[in-house]
Amino acid sequence: MLFSPMTLGELELPNRLVMAPLTRVRSGNEGIPGPLVVEHYRQRASLGLIVSEGTYPSHAGRGFPGQPGLVTDEQLAGWANVTAAVHAEGGRIFAQVMHAGRVTHEDTTGGYEVVAPSAIAIDGETRTYEGKKAFPVPHALTAEELPGIVEEFVTASRKAVEAGFDGVELHSANGYLLHEFLTPAANQRDDVYGGSPENRARFVIEVTQAVVDAIGADRVGIRISPEHNVQGALELDAADVRATYGHLVDALAPLKLAYLSVLHKDPASELVQDLRARFNGTFLVNTGFGIVTTRDEATALVADGHADAVVVGRPAIANPDLVRRWREGLPVNEANPATFYTDGAEGYTDYPAYQN
Ligand SMILES: Cc1cc2nc3c(=O)[nH]c(=O)nc-3n(C[C@H](O)[C@H](O)[C@H](O)COP(=O)(O)O)c2cc1C
């Protein structure tokens, strides 16, 4: 099953392994993906679909030093090389559009103000060009400023398609801007974008609708991570989680997106499977950071009917030929976390393919 073809939007995927969005911070101060990034993605083109690392739609939305963007002409030219290389190898690639929201610092954004639904800082530190610093208190976006953020997502998505991406994945997971609207821990607004579950889901729905209008539903996926509870995006009230994500997914379903991707430690849970039923479209899952995805787990998730495809992170970092290795039951390389966020080829393009 895992190695059978499937349809996603207008794409035919040769297998059901999706390379997870994986931030690797190898695009320099200017956020331009260079030849090394091209090579990294090119090597992994046999995965059914690649989702790029989180890419910022505006300078204020940049989350990390070394993260690539979808803003400048130079960044887009760099991505055009990536998408051309993946396509030349017979692969498919979506761009993950990620506005970091409050999970950043002015030292990382280049002085651009850090923004969020409410002026609530994350309790913790972030890596900046100047070393580790406490997360700042973000500027609470005014209602008048929100259409500008929607426009950033739209413009970045258009540019991504122009740069050859097959589509975009809206990053509404892991505590970044879109997720911040969903969670009461980061959203304490008293306008129509805060308070009730319906109100907290509103901004994500508006962004998704606008991006669909701009590039077409077949090219738009979205990632969510209910109850993942990272980076201050706490969702501890199960009834509120059900209401918020239920409302969100009910509103997304009629848009006929390319897919819904859910990060949750238990994809078989009632919560996740209820979201799947309500979405009624192509459904991707990933079990999060707790344990590394294994071949057996991925096989079972698809065979048991819990998802159409499985999103795979660390095994895809360590095995450019993961599809072959898992299909043929070959040994796998282990990913080295010490080189996840470093510079250069080590731990990035030097994991070997299986030699026989
Ligand atoms: C180095 C690293 C970078 C990541 N970057 C992103 C990212 O940019 N966007 C995102 O949505 N998730 C990101 N994640 C989460 C992964 O997409 C995935 O959910 C996680 O690795 C768990 O899956 P796995 O057990 O298959 O590795 C990252 C994870 C790792 C290990």
Tab-separated table of C-alpha atoms in Angstrom, residues 77-327:
chain	number	residue	atom	x	y	z
A	77	ALA	CA	15.778	32.235	-8.534
A	78	GLY	CA	17.396	29.880	-6.035
A	79	TRP	CA	14.121	28.012	-5.583
A	80	ALA	CA	13.669	27.784	-9.363
A	81	ASN	CA	16.922	25.817	-9.450
A	82	VAL	CA	15.630	23.522	-6.699
A	83	THR	CA	12.293	22.817	-8.365
A	84	ALA	CA	13.936	22.283	-11.767
A	85	ALA	CA	16.354	19.746	-10.274
A	86	VAL	CA	13.571	17.856	-8.475
A	87	HIS	CA	11.435	17.802	-11.616
A	88	ALA	CA	14.376	16.667	-13.743
A	89	GLU	CA	14.694	13.668	-11.405
A	90	GLY	CA	10.985	12.917	-11.883
A	91	GLY	CA	9.899	14.333	-8.492
A	92	ARG	CA	7.268	16.724	-7.180
A	93	ILE	CA	7.696	19.524	-4.634
A	94	PHE	CA	5.460	21.875	-2.625
A	95	ALA	CA	6.791	24.900	-0.723
A	96	GLN	CA	5.879	25.182	2.928
A	97	VAL	CA	4.887	28.807	3.509
A	98	MET	CA	5.689	29.621	7.098
A	99	HIS	CA	5.194	32.928	8.855
A	100	ALA	CA	6.966	32.537	12.197
A	101	GLY	CA	4.696	34.966	14.031
A	102	ARG	CA	6.040	35.393	17.559
A	103	VAL	CA	8.539	32.512	17.274
A	104	THR	CA	11.368	34.820	16.220
A	105	HIS	CA	13.330	37.906	17.178
A	106	GLU	CA	14.126	41.287	15.587
A	107	ASP	CA	17.758	40.146	15.256
A	108	THR	CA	16.536	37.388	12.934
A	109	THR	CA	13.952	39.379	10.988
A	110	GLY	CA	16.484	42.111	10.208
A	111	GLY	CA	14.796	44.625	12.470
A	112	TYR	CA	11.262	43.983	11.262
A	113	GLU	CA	8.765	44.012	14.084
A	114	VAL	CA	7.789	40.617	15.485
A	115	VAL	CA	4.030	40.163	15.119
A	116	ALA	CA	1.386	37.860	16.576
A	117	PRO	CA	-2.356	37.766	17.327
A	118	SER	CA	-1.752	39.133	20.837
A	119	ALA	CA	1.117	40.822	22.672
A	120	ILE	CA	2.138	37.688	24.581
A	121	ALA	CA	5.750	36.516	24.528
A	122	ILE	CA	6.802	32.877	24.512
A	123	ASP	CA	8.582	31.963	27.723
A	124	GLY	CA	11.945	30.849	26.367
A	125	GLU	CA	14.838	31.689	24.073
A	126	THR	CA	15.398	31.719	20.319
A	127	ARG	CA	18.550	31.422	18.214
A	128	THR	CA	19.397	34.700	16.477
A	129	TYR	CA	22.402	35.959	14.534
A	130	GLU	CA	23.574	37.439	17.818
A	131	GLY	CA	23.216	34.204	19.796
A	132	LYS	CA	20.377	33.071	22.023
A	133	LYS	CA	17.924	35.715	23.128
A	134	ALA	CA	14.647	35.763	25.018
A	135	PHE	CA	11.567	35.779	22.788
A	136	PRO	CA	10.312	39.376	22.545
A	137	VAL	CA	6.817	40.570	23.339
A	138	PRO	CA	5.270	40.654	19.839
A	139	HIS	CA	3.248	43.466	18.356
A	140	ALA	CA	-0.428	42.469	18.386
A	141	LEU	CA	-1.612	42.731	14.786
A	142	THR	CA	-4.501	45.142	14.417
A	143	ALA	CA	-7.564	44.167	12.390
A	144	GLU	CA	-6.416	46.719	9.790
A	145	GLU	CA	-3.043	44.979	9.494
A	146	LEU	CA	-4.429	41.477	8.918
A	147	PRO	CA	-5.248	41.878	5.199
A	148	GLY	CA	-1.574	42.729	4.694
A	149	ILE	CA	-0.566	39.416	6.231
A	150	VAL	CA	-3.074	37.579	4.031
A	151	GLU	CA	-1.485	39.340	1.071
A	152	GLU	CA	1.968	38.161	2.147
A	153	PHE	CA	0.774	34.542	2.021
A	154	VAL	CA	-0.892	35.127	-1.348
A	155	THR	CA	2.115	36.843	-2.911
A	156	ALA	CA	4.564	34.253	-1.596
A	157	SER	CA	2.352	31.424	-2.875
A	158	ARG	CA	2.095	32.991	-6.324
A	159	LYS	CA	5.851	33.458	-6.417
A	160	ALA	CA	6.368	29.863	-5.304
A	161	VAL	CA	4.306	28.599	-8.221
A	162	GLU	CA	6.185	30.927	-10.588
A	163	ALA	CA	9.424	29.447	-9.250
A	164	GLY	CA	8.221	25.999	-10.289
A	165	PHE	CA	6.736	24.593	-7.089
A	166	ASP	CA	3.820	22.239	-7.722
A	167	GLY	CA	1.941	23.883	-4.878
A	168	VAL	CA	2.233	25.268	-1.364
A	169	GLU	CA	1.624	23.950	2.122
A	170	LEU	CA	0.342	26.556	4.569
A	171	HIS	CA	2.126	26.098	7.881
A	172	SER	CA	-0.587	26.251	10.510
A	173	ALA	CA	1.233	23.981	12.966
A	174	ASN	CA	3.949	23.953	15.630
A	175	GLY	CA	3.200	27.351	17.151
A	176	TYR	CA	3.917	29.666	14.205
A	177	LEU	CA	1.678	32.566	13.162
A	178	LEU	CA	-1.337	30.713	11.779
A	179	HIS	CA	-1.312	28.280	14.691
A	180	GLU	CA	-1.034	31.233	17.086
A	181	PHE	CA	-4.457	32.378	15.950
A	182	LEU	CA	-5.922	28.939	16.704
A	183	THR	CA	-4.578	28.539	20.222
A	184	PRO	CA	-6.019	30.472	23.165
A	185	ALA	CA	-2.514	30.503	24.680
A	186	ALA	CA	-1.340	32.953	22.005
A	187	ASN	CA	-4.644	34.487	20.911
A	188	GLN	CA	-6.441	36.586	23.471
A	189	ARG	CA	-8.003	38.998	21.013
A	190	ASP	CA	-11.392	40.499	21.705
A	191	ASP	CA	-12.340	41.093	18.061
A	192	VAL	CA	-13.809	38.618	15.539
A	193	TYR	CA	-10.435	36.825	15.326
A	194	GLY	CA	-10.340	35.839	19.002
A	195	GLY	CA	-12.387	34.310	21.759
A	196	SER	CA	-14.633	31.532	20.468
A	197	PRO	CA	-13.289	28.534	18.514
A	198	GLU	CA	-15.025	29.905	15.400
A	199	ASN	CA	-13.324	33.259	15.810
A	200	ARG	CA	-9.877	31.770	16.408
A	201	ALA	CA	-10.208	29.647	13.249
A	202	ARG	CA	-11.256	32.653	11.160
A	203	PHE	CA	-7.838	33.983	10.142
A	204	VAL	CA	-6.532	30.601	9.013
A	205	ILE	CA	-9.667	30.117	6.923
A	206	GLU	CA	-9.290	33.574	5.368
A	207	VAL	CA	-5.645	32.981	4.480
A	208	THR	CA	-6.426	29.579	2.975
A	209	GLN	CA	-9.342	30.917	0.950
A	210	ALA	CA	-7.220	33.779	-0.397
A	211	VAL	CA	-4.373	31.482	-1.414
A	212	VAL	CA	-6.849	29.080	-3.061
A	213	ASP	CA	-8.336	31.995	-4.998
A	214	ALA	CA	-4.852	32.996	-6.143
A	215	ILE	CA	-3.302	29.686	-7.210
A	216	GLY	CA	-6.123	27.122	-7.207
A	217	ALA	CA	-7.191	24.568	-4.578
A	218	ASP	CA	-5.294	21.742	-6.271
A	219	ARG	CA	-2.084	23.508	-5.400
A	220	VAL	CA	-2.830	24.208	-1.746
A	221	GLY	CA	-2.310	21.941	1.263
A	222	ILE	CA	-2.316	22.848	4.941
A	223	ARG	CA	-0.541	21.442	8.000
A	224	ILE	CA	-2.015	21.501	11.504
A	225	SER	CA	-0.798	20.066	14.823
A	226	PRO	CA	-3.633	19.954	17.352
A	227	GLU	CA	-2.468	19.251	20.931
A	228	HIS	CA	1.193	19.219	19.909
A	229	ASN	CA	1.857	21.842	22.607
A	230	VAL	CA	5.185	23.235	21.425
A	231	GLN	CA	6.604	26.771	21.367
A	232	GLY	CA	3.960	28.084	23.729
A	233	ALA	CA	1.036	26.982	21.540
A	234	LEU	CA	-0.653	25.085	24.339
A	235	GLU	CA	-3.961	23.365	23.639
A	236	LEU	CA	-4.827	21.600	26.854
A	237	ASP	CA	-8.632	21.727	26.776
A	238	ALA	CA	-9.780	18.734	24.716
A	239	ALA	CA	-13.273	20.107	24.136
A	240	ASP	CA	-11.852	23.400	22.870
A	241	VAL	CA	-9.425	21.563	20.576
A	242	ARG	CA	-12.282	19.543	19.087
A	243	ALA	CA	-14.376	22.656	18.586
A	244	THR	CA	-11.588	24.787	17.106
A	245	TYR	CA	-10.133	22.236	14.723
A	246	GLY	CA	-13.557	20.824	13.902
A	247	HIS	CA	-14.722	24.251	12.851
A	248	LEU	CA	-11.533	24.892	10.906
A	249	VAL	CA	-11.699	21.618	9.006
A	250	ASP	CA	-15.435	21.990	8.311
A	251	ALA	CA	-14.653	25.354	6.708
A	252	LEU	CA	-11.696	23.986	4.728
A	253	ALA	CA	-13.525	20.907	3.415
A	254	PRO	CA	-15.607	22.700	0.734
A	255	LEU	CA	-12.451	24.364	-0.637
A	256	LYS	CA	-11.292	20.961	-1.961
A	257	LEU	CA	-7.660	21.475	-1.031
A	258	ALA	CA	-4.890	19.222	-2.341
A	259	TYR	CA	-4.515	17.793	1.176
A	260	LEU	CA	-4.772	18.170	4.919
A	261	SER	CA	-1.625	17.169	6.817
A	262	VAL	CA	-2.000	16.457	10.532
A	263	LEU	CA	0.845	16.153	13.017
A	264	HIS	CA	-0.412	14.277	16.090
A	265	LYS	CA	1.150	11.621	18.277
A	266	ASP	CA	-1.822	9.312	17.722
A	267	PRO	CA	-3.159	9.451	14.161
A	268	ALA	CA	-5.631	6.660	14.980
A	269	SER	CA	-7.223	8.760	17.752
A	270	GLU	CA	-10.831	9.788	17.616
A	271	LEU	CA	-9.808	13.430	17.280
A	272	VAL	CA	-7.612	12.892	14.216
A	273	GLN	CA	-9.914	10.431	12.520
A	274	ASP	CA	-12.875	12.739	13.120
A	275	LEU	CA	-10.948	15.535	11.394
A	276	ARG	CA	-10.194	13.165	8.551
A	277	ALA	CA	-13.871	12.286	8.108
A	278	ARG	CA	-14.874	15.936	8.172
A	279	PHE	CA	-12.178	16.926	5.683
A	280	ASN	CA	-13.127	14.126	3.292
A	281	GLY	CA	-10.094	14.615	1.059
A	282	THR	CA	-6.465	13.550	0.759
A	283	PHE	CA	-5.194	13.077	4.297
A	284	LEU	CA	-1.543	12.984	5.433
A	285	VAL	CA	-0.286	12.180	8.924
A	286	ASN	CA	2.908	12.409	10.952
A	287	THR	CA	3.384	11.361	14.572
A	288	GLY	CA	5.572	14.293	15.623
A	289	PHE	CA	8.927	14.591	17.326
A	290	GLY	CA	8.472	12.061	20.151
A	291	ILE	CA	9.553	8.989	18.235
A	292	VAL	CA	11.135	8.812	14.796
A	293	THR	CA	8.784	7.472	12.109
A	294	THR	CA	9.559	3.843	11.298
A	295	ARG	CA	8.827	1.708	8.291
A	296	ASP	CA	6.457	-0.498	10.275
A	297	GLU	CA	4.569	2.460	11.638
A	298	ALA	CA	4.254	4.111	8.225
A	299	THR	CA	3.146	0.847	6.649
A	300	ALA	CA	0.471	0.318	9.304
A	301	LEU	CA	-0.868	3.880	9.096
A	302	VAL	CA	-1.682	3.433	5.430
A	303	ALA	CA	-2.637	-0.263	5.594
A	304	ASP	CA	-5.018	0.363	8.518
A	305	GLY	CA	-6.651	3.170	6.596
A	306	HIS	CA	-5.708	5.962	9.005
A	307	ALA	CA	-4.184	8.089	6.248
A	308	ASP	CA	-3.657	8.210	2.495
A	309	ALA	CA	0.049	8.980	2.895
A	310	VAL	CA	2.637	9.338	5.649
A	311	VAL	CA	4.838	12.381	6.205
A	312	VAL	CA	8.386	11.295	7.026
A	313	GLY	CA	10.988	13.573	8.584
A	314	ARG	CA	14.213	12.283	10.098
A	315	PRO	CA	14.368	9.062	8.031
A	316	ALA	CA	14.242	11.246	4.899
A	317	ILE	CA	17.045	13.428	6.246
A	318	ALA	CA	19.287	10.389	6.674
A	319	ASN	CA	18.257	8.366	3.606
A	320	PRO	CA	18.064	10.090	0.235
A	321	ASP	CA	16.808	6.772	-1.169
A	322	LEU	CA	14.347	6.087	1.652
A	323	VAL	CA	11.657	4.823	-0.698
A	324	ARG	CA	13.885	2.117	-2.081
A	325	ARG	CA	15.257	1.133	1.327
A	326	TRP	CA	11.831	0.796	2.903
A	327	ARG	CA	10.308	-0.900	-0.126
